[in-house]
Amino acid sequence: MYGCHFVYFVLMSLSYVKLNHQGQREKVRFSS
């Protein structure tokens, strides 16, 4: 049970970081 929650947390943080990087890339594109 704890393992499932840990995997879920890791997946959420990974997807969050991926979205963050995409947003930064778009911001840079718009500013330039």
PDB file of N, CA and C in Angstrom:
ATOM      1  N   MET A   1       0.845  -1.199   0.000  1.00  0.00           N
ATOM      2  CA  MET A   1       0.000   0.000   0.000  1.00  0.00           C
ATOM      3  C   MET A   1       0.885   1.255   0.000  1.00  0.00           C
ATOM      4  N   TYR A   2       1.872   1.285   0.898  1.00  0.00           N
ATOM      5  CA  TYR A   2       2.771   2.443   0.943  1.00  0.00           C
ATOM      6  C   TYR A   2       3.548   2.577  -0.365  1.00  0.00           C
ATOM      7  N   GLY A   3       3.948   1.434  -0.946  1.00  0.00           N
ATOM      8  CA  GLY A   3       4.695   1.468  -2.207  1.00  0.00           C
ATOM      9  C   GLY A   3       3.877   2.099  -3.319  1.00  0.00           C
ATOM     10  N   CYS A   4       2.588   1.759  -3.387  1.00  0.00           N
ATOM     11  CA  CYS A   4       1.725   2.324  -4.433  1.00  0.00           C
ATOM     12  C   CYS A   4       1.656   3.842  -4.293  1.00  0.00           C
ATOM     13  N   HIS A   5       1.498   4.313  -3.053  1.00  0.00           N
ATOM     14  CA  HIS A   5       1.426   5.757  -2.832  1.00  0.00           C
ATOM     15  C   HIS A   5       2.736   6.421  -3.235  1.00  0.00           C
ATOM     16  N   PHE A   6       3.862   5.762  -2.941  1.00  0.00           N
ATOM     17  CA  PHE A   6       5.169   6.330  -3.282  1.00  0.00           C
ATOM     18  C   PHE A   6       5.321   6.439  -4.792  1.00  0.00           C
ATOM     19  N   VAL A   7       4.932   5.382  -5.517  1.00  0.00           N
ATOM     20  CA  VAL A   7       5.023   5.396  -6.984  1.00  0.00           C
ATOM     21  C   VAL A   7       4.138   6.502  -7.539  1.00  0.00           C
ATOM     22  N   TYR A   8       2.935   6.643  -6.989  1.00  0.00           N
ATOM     23  CA  TYR A   8       2.003   7.677  -7.446  1.00  0.00           C
ATOM     24  C   TYR A   8       2.608   9.061  -7.236  1.00  0.00           C
ATOM     25  N   PHE A   9       3.237   9.268  -6.072  1.00  0.00           N
ATOM     26  CA  PHE A   9       3.854  10.554  -5.760  1.00  0.00           C
ATOM     27  C   PHE A   9       4.989  10.856  -6.732  1.00  0.00           C
ATOM     28  N   VAL A  10       5.805   9.849  -7.048  1.00  0.00           N
ATOM     29  CA  VAL A  10       6.927  10.038  -7.979  1.00  0.00           C
ATOM     30  C   VAL A  10       6.401  10.395  -9.359  1.00  0.00           C
ATOM     31  N   LEU A  11       5.363   9.691  -9.814  1.00  0.00           N
ATOM     32  CA  LEU A  11       4.796   9.979 -11.138  1.00  0.00           C
ATOM     33  C   LEU A  11       4.243  11.402 -11.180  1.00  0.00           C
ATOM     34  N   MET A  12       3.566  11.817 -10.120  1.00  0.00           N
ATOM     35  CA  MET A  12       3.001  13.165 -10.081  1.00  0.00           C
ATOM     36  C   MET A  12       4.103  14.213 -10.148  1.00  0.00           C
ATOM     37  N   SER A  13       5.176  14.033  -9.363  1.00  0.00           N
ATOM     38  CA  SER A  13       6.270  15.010  -9.367  1.00  0.00           C
ATOM     39  C   SER A  13       6.956  15.042 -10.724  1.00  0.00           C
ATOM     40  N   LEU A  14       7.110  13.881 -11.371  1.00  0.00           N
ATOM     41  CA  LEU A  14       7.754  13.836 -12.689  1.00  0.00           C
ATOM     42  C   LEU A  14       6.919  14.591 -13.708  1.00  0.00           C
ATOM     43  N   SER A  15       5.615  14.358 -13.727  1.00  0.00           N
ATOM     44  CA  SER A  15       4.741  15.042 -14.689  1.00  0.00           C
ATOM     45  C   SER A  15       4.720  16.541 -14.392  1.00  0.00           C
ATOM     46  N   TYR A  16       4.769  16.914 -13.107  1.00  0.00           N
ATOM     47  CA  TYR A  16       4.773  18.329 -12.729  1.00  0.00           C
ATOM     48  C   TYR A  16       6.032  19.016 -13.254  1.00  0.00           C
ATOM     49  N   VAL A  17       7.193  18.349 -13.090  1.00  0.00           N
ATOM     50  CA  VAL A  17       8.459  18.906 -13.573  1.00  0.00           C
ATOM     51  C   VAL A  17       8.427  19.032 -15.087  1.00  0.00           C
ATOM     52  N   LYS A  18       7.859  18.015 -15.764  1.00  0.00           N
ATOM     53  CA  LYS A  18       7.793  18.041 -17.231  1.00  0.00           C
ATOM     54  C   LYS A  18       6.957  19.241 -17.687  1.00  0.00           C
ATOM     55  N   LEU A  19       5.797  19.456 -17.024  1.00  0.00           N
ATOM     56  CA  LEU A  19       4.938  20.589 -17.382  1.00  0.00           C
ATOM     57  C   LEU A  19       5.667  21.900 -17.109  1.00  0.00           C
ATOM     58  N   ASN A  20       6.405  21.948 -16.000  1.00  0.00           N
ATOM     59  CA  ASN A  20       7.144  23.158 -15.658  1.00  0.00           C
ATOM     60  C   ASN A  20       8.147  23.506 -16.744  1.00  0.00           C
ATOM     61  N   HIS A  21       8.901  22.490 -17.211  1.00  0.00           N
ATOM     62  CA  HIS A  21       9.907  22.733 -18.255  1.00  0.00           C
ATOM     63  C   HIS A  21       9.237  23.222 -19.536  1.00  0.00           C
ATOM     64  N   GLN A  22       8.107  22.634 -19.896  1.00  0.00           N
ATOM     65  CA  GLN A  22       7.401  23.052 -21.108  1.00  0.00           C
ATOM     66  C   GLN A  22       6.968  24.508 -20.980  1.00  0.00           C
ATOM     67  N   GLY A  23       6.441  24.898 -19.826  1.00  0.00           N
ATOM     68  CA  GLY A  23       5.991  26.270 -19.612  1.00  0.00           C
ATOM     69  C   GLY A  23       7.148  27.248 -19.730  1.00  0.00           C
ATOM     70  N   GLN A  24       8.311  26.901 -19.149  1.00  0.00           N
ATOM     71  CA  GLN A  24       9.475  27.781 -19.233  1.00  0.00           C
ATOM     72  C   GLN A  24       9.908  27.936 -20.683  1.00  0.00           C
ATOM     73  N   ARG A  25       9.887  26.844 -21.440  1.00  0.00           N
ATOM     74  CA  ARG A  25      10.305  26.886 -22.837  1.00  0.00           C
ATOM     75  C   ARG A  25       9.375  27.830 -23.618  1.00  0.00           C
ATOM     76  N   GLU A  26       8.061  27.723 -23.374  1.00  0.00           N
ATOM     77  CA  GLU A  26       7.097  28.579 -24.073  1.00  0.00           C
ATOM     78  C   GLU A  26       7.312  30.039 -23.679  1.00  0.00           C
ATOM     79  N   LYS A  27       7.580  30.286 -22.393  1.00  0.00           N
ATOM     80  CA  LYS A  27       7.822  31.660 -21.934  1.00  0.00           C
ATOM     81  C   LYS A  27       9.019  32.248 -22.669  1.00  0.00           C
ATOM     82  N   VAL A  28      10.091  31.474 -22.775  1.00  0.00           N
ATOM     83  CA  VAL A  28      11.302  31.952 -23.452  1.00  0.00           C
ATOM     84  C   VAL A  28      10.989  32.259 -24.904  1.00  0.00           C
ATOM     85  N   ARG A  29      10.204  31.375 -25.538  1.00  0.00           N
ATOM     86  CA  ARG A  29       9.862  31.565 -26.948  1.00  0.00           C
ATOM     87  C   ARG A  29       9.062  32.869 -27.111  1.00  0.00           C
ATOM     88  N   PHE A  30       8.114  33.126 -26.204  1.00  0.00           N
ATOM     89  CA  PHE A  30       7.277  34.322 -26.317  1.00  0.00           C
ATOM     90  C   PHE A  30       8.107  35.585 -26.062  1.00  0.00           C
ATOM     91  N   SER A  31       9.012  35.546 -25.083  1.00  0.00           N
ATOM     92  CA  SER A  31       9.797  36.736 -24.753  1.00  0.00           C
ATOM     93  C   SER A  31      10.758  37.081 -25.883  1.00  0.00           C
ATOM     94  N   SER A  32      11.284  36.073 -26.577  1.00  0.00           N
ATOM     95  CA  SER A  32      12.236  36.309 -27.674  1.00  0.00           C
ATOM     96  C   SER A  32      11.502  36.382 -29.006  1.00  0.00           C
TER      97      SER A  32
END
